[in-house]
PDB file of C-alpha atoms in Angstrom:
ATOM      1  CA  MET A 195       0.000   0.000   0.000  1.00 51.00           C
ATOM      2  CA  SER A 196       1.478   3.369  -0.980  1.00 50.00           C
ATOM      3  CA  GLU A 197       1.825   6.084   1.557  1.00 51.00           C
ATOM      4  CA  SER A 198      -0.236   9.204   0.936  1.00 49.00           C
ATOM      5  CA  ARG A 199       1.210  12.615   1.838  1.00 50.00           C
ATOM      6  CA  ILE A 200      -0.464  15.935   2.292  1.00 53.00           C
ATOM      7  CA  GLY A 201       1.697  18.948   1.548  1.00 47.00           C
ATOM      8  CA  PRO A 202       5.233  19.224   0.225  1.00 51.00           C
ATOM      9  CA  ARG A 203       8.288  17.623   1.746  1.00 54.00           C
ATOM     10  CA  ALA A 204      10.591  19.840   3.749  1.00 49.00           C
ATOM     11  CA  SER A 205      12.922  20.058   0.752  1.00 51.00           C
ATOM     12  CA  GLU A 206       9.969  21.137  -1.410  1.00 55.00           C
ATOM     13  CA  ALA A 207       8.571  23.675   1.038  1.00 57.00           C
ATOM     14  CA  GLY A 208       9.255  26.582  -1.284  1.00 55.00           C
ATOM     15  CA  PRO A 209      11.740  29.420  -1.227  1.00 57.00           C
ATOM     16  CA  ARG A 210      13.508  30.341   1.965  1.00 61.00           C
ATOM     17  CA  PRO A 211      12.928  33.823   3.365  1.00 62.00           C
ATOM     18  CA  LEU A 212      15.267  36.470   1.942  1.00 56.00           C
ATOM     19  CA  ASP A 213      17.946  37.886   4.186  1.00 62.00           C
ATOM     20  CA  LEU A 214      17.995  41.630   4.931  1.00 58.00           C
ATOM     21  CA  THR A 215      20.786  42.380   2.423  1.00 60.00           C
ATOM     22  CA  THR A 216      18.884  40.668  -0.399  1.00 62.00           C
ATOM     23  CA  LYS A 217      15.694  42.544   0.495  1.00 60.00           C
ATOM     24  CA  ARG A 218      17.497  45.904   0.467  1.00 60.00           C
ATOM     25  CA  ASP A 219      19.203  45.107  -2.820  1.00 61.00           C
ATOM     26  CA  THR A 220      15.882  44.112  -4.408  1.00 62.00           C
ATOM     27  CA  ALA A 221      14.166  47.252  -3.111  1.00 60.00           C
ATOM     28  CA  ARG A 222      16.948  49.477  -4.439  1.00 61.00           C
ATOM     29  CA  ARG A 223      16.718  47.813  -7.860  1.00 60.00           C
ATOM     30  CA  VAL A 224      12.956  48.435  -7.971  1.00 58.00           C
ATOM     31  CA  VAL A 225      13.449  52.105  -7.065  1.00 56.00           C
ATOM     32  CA  ALA A 226      16.227  52.433  -9.676  1.00 53.00           C
ATOM     33  CA  LEU A 227      13.941  50.930 -12.313  1.00 51.00           C
ATOM     34  CA  CYS A 228      11.060  53.214 -11.342  1.00 52.00           C
ATOM     35  CA  THR A 229      13.402  56.214 -11.437  1.00 50.00           C
ATOM     36  CA  HIS A 230      14.658  55.172 -14.859  1.00 43.00           C
ATOM     37  CA  LEU A 231      11.076  54.939 -16.075  1.00 48.00           C
ATOM     38  CA  GLY A 232      10.302  58.359 -14.601  1.00 49.00           C
ATOM     39  CA  HIS A 233       7.980  57.235 -11.810  1.00 44.00           C
ATOM     40  CA  ALA A 234       9.901  57.865  -8.590  1.00 41.00           C
ATOM     41  CA  GLN A 235      12.010  60.953  -8.082  1.00 41.00           C
ATOM     42  CA  GLU A 236      11.372  64.523  -9.064  1.00 39.00           C
ATOM     43  CA  ARG A 237      14.073  66.039 -11.209  1.00 34.00           C
ATOM     44  CA  GLY A 238      15.263  69.631 -11.250  1.00 35.00           C
ATOM     45  CA  ASP A 239      15.925  71.758 -14.333  1.00 33.00           C
ATOM     46  CA  ALA A 240      19.428  70.304 -14.786  1.00 33.00           C
ATOM     47  CA  GLY A 241      18.126  66.719 -14.644  1.00 32.00           C
ATOM     48  CA  CYS A 242      19.653  66.126 -11.226  1.00 32.00           C
ATOM     49  CA  VAL A 243      17.769  64.790  -8.253  1.00 39.00           C
ATOM     50  CA  GLU A 244      16.652  67.709  -6.108  1.00 47.00           C
ATOM     51  CA  SER A 245      18.282  68.069  -2.733  1.00 71.00           C
ATOM     52  CA  TRP A 246      16.347  67.241   0.394  1.00 79.00           C
ATOM     53  CA  THR A 247      15.081  69.890   2.772  1.00 83.00           C
ATOM     54  CA  PRO A 248      13.844  69.114   6.281  1.00 84.00           C
ATOM     55  CA  PRO A 249      10.416  70.163   7.500  1.00 86.00           C
ATOM     56  CA  ASN A 250       9.811  73.780   8.496  1.00 85.00           C
ATOM     57  CA  GLY A 251       7.179  75.034  10.874  1.00 85.00           C
ATOM     58  CA  THR A 252       6.131  72.945  13.854  1.00 87.00           C
ATOM     59  CA  THR A 253       5.168  69.581  12.399  1.00 90.00           C
ATOM     60  CA  VAL A 254       7.257  66.419  12.595  1.00 92.00           C
ATOM     61  CA  GLU A 255       7.147  64.549   9.282  1.00 93.00           C
ATOM     62  CA  MET A 256       7.538  60.873   8.471  1.00 94.00           C
ATOM     63  CA  VAL A 257      10.156  60.873   5.716  1.00 93.00           C
ATOM     64  CA  PRO A 258      10.905  57.804   3.594  1.00 93.00           C
ATOM     65  CA  ALA A 259      14.510  56.678   3.878  1.00 93.00           C
ATOM     66  CA  GLY A 260      16.355  55.470   0.799  1.00 91.00           C
ATOM     67  CA  ARG A 261      15.586  58.369  -1.496  1.00 87.00           C
ATOM     68  CA  PHE A 262      17.694  61.326  -0.391  1.00 90.00           C
ATOM     69  CA  TRP A 263      19.391  59.547   2.494  1.00 93.00           C
ATOM     70  CA  ASP A 264      19.410  56.407   4.598  1.00 95.00           C
ATOM     71  CA  ALA A 265      19.379  56.636   8.371  1.00 96.00           C
ATOM     72  CA  VAL A 266      21.426  54.813  10.967  1.00 97.00           C
ATOM     73  CA  ARG A 267      19.543  54.290  14.232  1.00 97.00           C
ATOM     74  CA  VAL A 268      21.824  53.968  17.243  1.00 96.00           C
ATOM     75  CA  ARG A 269      20.879  53.432  20.874  1.00 94.00           C
ATOM     76  CA  SER A 270      21.449  56.629  22.860  1.00 93.00           C
ATOM     77  CA  HIS A 271      24.019  55.250  25.295  1.00 91.00           C
ATOM     78  CA  ILE A 272      26.324  54.474  22.338  1.00 94.00           C
ATOM     79  CA  GLY A 273      25.222  57.433  20.209  1.00 95.00           C
ATOM     80  CA  GLU A 274      26.278  60.061  22.736  1.00 94.00           C
ATOM     81  CA  ARG A 275      29.837  58.729  22.727  1.00 95.00           C
ATOM     82  CA  VAL A 276      29.866  58.375  18.933  1.00 96.00           C
ATOM     83  CA  ILE A 277      28.932  62.060  18.558  1.00 96.00           C
ATOM     84  CA  LYS A 278      31.967  62.934  20.706  1.00 95.00           C
ATOM     85  CA  ARG A 279      34.196  60.576  18.670  1.00 95.00           C
ATOM     86  CA  LEU A 280      33.074  62.088  15.368  1.00 96.00           C
ATOM     87  CA  GLY A 281      33.272  65.697  16.522  1.00 94.00           C
ATOM     88  CA  ALA A 282      33.068  67.988  13.485  1.00 91.00           C
ATOM     89  CA  GLY A 283      32.947  64.884  11.253  1.00 93.00           C
ATOM     90  CA  SER A 284      29.340  64.246  12.243  1.00 95.00           C
ATOM     91  CA  GLY A 285      26.528  65.432  10.061  1.00 94.00           C
ATOM     92  CA  ALA A 286      23.149  66.288  11.526  1.00 94.00           C
ATOM     93  CA  VAL A 287      21.734  63.900  14.138  1.00 96.00           C
ATOM     94  CA  VAL A 288      18.126  63.478  15.246  1.00 96.00           C
ATOM     95  CA  GLU A 289      17.539  62.459  18.857  1.00 95.00           C
ATOM     96  CA  ASP A 290      14.369  60.605  19.803  1.00 94.00           C
ATOM     97  CA  TRP A 291      14.384  61.089  23.557  1.00 89.00           C
ATOM     98  CA  LYS A 292      11.388  58.826  24.197  1.00 88.00           C
ATOM     99  CA  GLY A 293      12.764  56.020  22.023  1.00 88.00           C
ATOM    100  CA  ALA A 294      16.283  56.490  23.441  1.00 92.00           C
ATOM    101  CA  VAL A 295      17.846  56.475  19.962  1.00 95.00           C
ATOM    102  CA  PHE A 296      19.806  58.760  17.647  1.00 97.00           C
ATOM    103  CA  TYR A 297      19.531  58.883  13.852  1.00 97.00           C
ATOM    104  CA  TRP A 298      22.431  59.803  11.578  1.00 97.00           C
ATOM    105  CA  LEU A 299      21.658  60.542   7.931  1.00 96.00           C
ATOM    106  CA  VAL A 300      24.002  58.951   5.374  1.00 95.00           C
ATOM    107  CA  PRO A 301      23.997  58.657   1.564  1.00 94.00           C
ATOM    108  CA  PRO A 302      21.514  56.040   0.269  1.00 93.00           C
ATOM    109  CA  GLY A 303      22.816  52.487   0.025  1.00 91.00           C
ATOM    110  CA  THR A 304      26.053  53.118   1.905  1.00 94.00           C
ATOM    111  CA  THR A 305      25.152  50.979   4.926  1.00 93.00           C
ATOM    112  CA  ASP A 306      23.663  47.973   3.143  1.00 88.00           C
ATOM    113  CA  ALA A 307      26.671  45.744   3.837  1.00 90.00           C
ATOM    114  CA  TRP A 308      27.285  46.828   7.442  1.00 92.00           C
ATOM    115  CA  ASP A 309      27.621  43.977   9.910  1.00 91.00           C
ATOM    116  CA  LEU A 310      27.073  45.591  13.304  1.00 92.00           C
ATOM    117  CA  PRO A 311      24.794  44.284  16.072  1.00 91.00           C
ATOM    118  CA  THR A 312      21.274  45.360  15.135  1.00 89.00           C
ATOM    119  CA  SER A 313      20.311  45.475  18.802  1.00 89.00           C
ATOM    120  CA  VAL A 314      22.414  48.657  19.009  1.00 90.00           C
ATOM    121  CA  VAL A 315      22.894  49.879  15.413  1.00 94.00           C
ATOM    122  CA  LEU A 316      20.192  49.543  12.768  1.00 95.00           C
ATOM    123  CA  PRO A 317      20.633  50.864   9.208  1.00 95.00           C
ATOM    124  CA  LEU A 318      17.329  52.094   7.764  1.00 95.00           C
ATOM    125  CA  GLY A 319      16.881  52.396   4.015  1.00 92.00           C
ATOM    126  CA  ILE A 320      14.281  51.682   1.366  1.00 88.00           C
ATOM    127  CA  ALA A 321      10.835  50.756   2.735  1.00 89.00           C
ATOM    128  CA  THR A 322      11.403  52.473   6.094  1.00 93.00           C
ATOM    129  CA  PHE A 323      10.373  55.858   7.418  1.00 95.00           C
ATOM    130  CA  VAL A 324      12.053  58.186   9.893  1.00 95.00           C
ATOM    131  CA  ALA A 325      10.300  60.806  12.003  1.00 94.00           C
ATOM    132  CA  VAL A 326      12.093  64.046  11.141  1.00 95.00           C
ATOM    133  CA  PRO A 327      11.610  67.149  13.285  1.00 94.00           C
ATOM    134  CA  PRO A 328      11.470  70.683  11.891  1.00 92.00           C
ATOM    135  CA  VAL A 329      14.830  72.460  11.683  1.00 89.00           C
ATOM    136  CA  SER A 330      13.873  74.646  14.640  1.00 89.00           C
ATOM    137  CA  TYR A 331      13.553  71.667  17.015  1.00 90.00           C
ATOM    138  CA  THR A 332      16.917  71.862  18.750  1.00 89.00           C
ATOM    139  CA  GLY A 333      15.973  72.640  22.362  1.00 84.00           C
ATOM    140  CA  GLN A 334      15.868  70.395  25.405  1.00 79.00           C
ATOM    141  CA  GLU A 335      12.069  70.686  25.643  1.00 77.00           C
ATOM    142  CA  LYS A 336      11.475  68.621  22.499  1.00 77.00           C
ATOM    143  CA  HIS A 337      11.190  64.828  22.603  1.00 87.00           C
ATOM    144  CA  LEU A 338      12.298  64.645  18.967  1.00 93.00           C
ATOM    145  CA  ARG A 339      15.010  67.151  18.108  1.00 94.00           C
ATOM    146  CA  TRP A 340      18.205  67.824  16.200  1.00 94.00           C
ATOM    147  CA  ILE A 341      20.913  67.100  18.766  1.00 93.00           C
ATOM    148  CA  VAL A 342      23.471  67.995  16.079  1.00 93.00           C
ATOM    149  CA  PRO A 343      21.699  70.685  14.044  1.00 91.00           C
ATOM    150  CA  LEU A 344      21.609  70.751  10.262  1.00 86.00           C
ATOM    151  CA  THR A 345      23.666  73.267   8.361  1.00 80.00           C
ATOM    152  CA  ALA A 346      22.815  74.771   5.008  1.00 73.00           C
ATOM    153  CA  THR A 347      25.653  72.882   3.334  1.00 72.00           C
ATOM    154  CA  CYS A 348      25.848  69.601   5.214  1.00 76.00           C
ATOM    155  CA  TYR A 349      23.461  67.198   6.820  1.00 87.00           C
ATOM    156  CA  LEU A 350      24.892  63.804   5.796  1.00 93.00           C
ATOM    157  CA  THR A 351      27.558  61.969   7.767  1.00 95.00           C
ATOM    158  CA  ASP A 352      30.357  60.155   5.968  1.00 96.00           C
ATOM    159  CA  PRO A 353      29.278  56.497   6.345  1.00 96.00           C
ATOM    160  CA  GLU A 354      32.839  55.185   6.706  1.00 96.00           C
ATOM    161  CA  LEU A 355      33.619  57.653   9.505  1.00 97.00           C
ATOM    162  CA  LEU A 356      30.368  56.712  11.232  1.00 97.00           C
ATOM    163  CA  ARG A 357      30.988  52.984  10.846  1.00 97.00           C
ATOM    164  CA  ASP A 358      34.546  53.314  12.186  1.00 96.00           C
ATOM    165  CA  ALA A 359      33.329  55.363  15.168  1.00 97.00           C
ATOM    166  CA  LEU A 360      30.552  52.858  15.886  1.00 97.00           C
ATOM    167  CA  THR A 361      32.904  49.877  15.586  1.00 96.00           C
ATOM    168  CA  THR A 362      35.448  51.523  17.901  1.00 95.00           C
ATOM    169  CA  GLU A 363      32.796  52.450  20.439  1.00 94.00           C
ATOM    170  CA  LEU A 364      31.206  48.992  20.390  1.00 93.00           C
ATOM    171  CA  SER A 365      34.636  47.415  20.920  1.00 91.00           C
ATOM    172  CA  ALA A 366      35.395  49.801  23.794  1.00 89.00           C
ATOM    173  CA  THR A 367      32.083  49.130  25.516  1.00 81.00           C
ATOM    174  CA  GLY A 368      31.927  45.408  24.899  1.00 76.00           C
ATOM    175  CA  GLY A 369      29.242  45.553  22.193  1.00 68.00           C
ATOM    176  CA  SER A 370      25.529  45.768  22.769  1.00 55.00           C
ATOM    177  CA  ARG A 371      23.885  46.359  26.124  1.00 52.00           C
TER     178      ARG A 371
END
């Protein structure tokens, strides 16, 4: 008598879930294709992608990462020391006091291959959003503020400098806590 099975064997169970790097790569390729076809990014008169400007006024905005910048979310206890390590090399940094995290803005795609503990450092790119405060939110009374304010000419942090500072700080503190 033959044995009847219901459902596929374990080896036939279908595709395995994609890892985070593969998902980011796929998302970036879709955005690149949409951009090529003229469906994603606005273009200025010279054909260049327009530069990003943060919100004005008094409203925090949810901004999609992966278009003008990616974000690197770092737990506050590490982030405070990384700001000191970077000094003038740091671009603008958003502090979420309630979430106890900092966000550095870096060029899109530059953190895709990072291999740092995601319990402390989490790169955010395509398909994620970051709460961005207005440029005027720099005071202690705000729960979401620019702890390192934006300048007119620079808001991005060099991703290699940031990665080196994070790696050094994680080594000095014994990694995640």
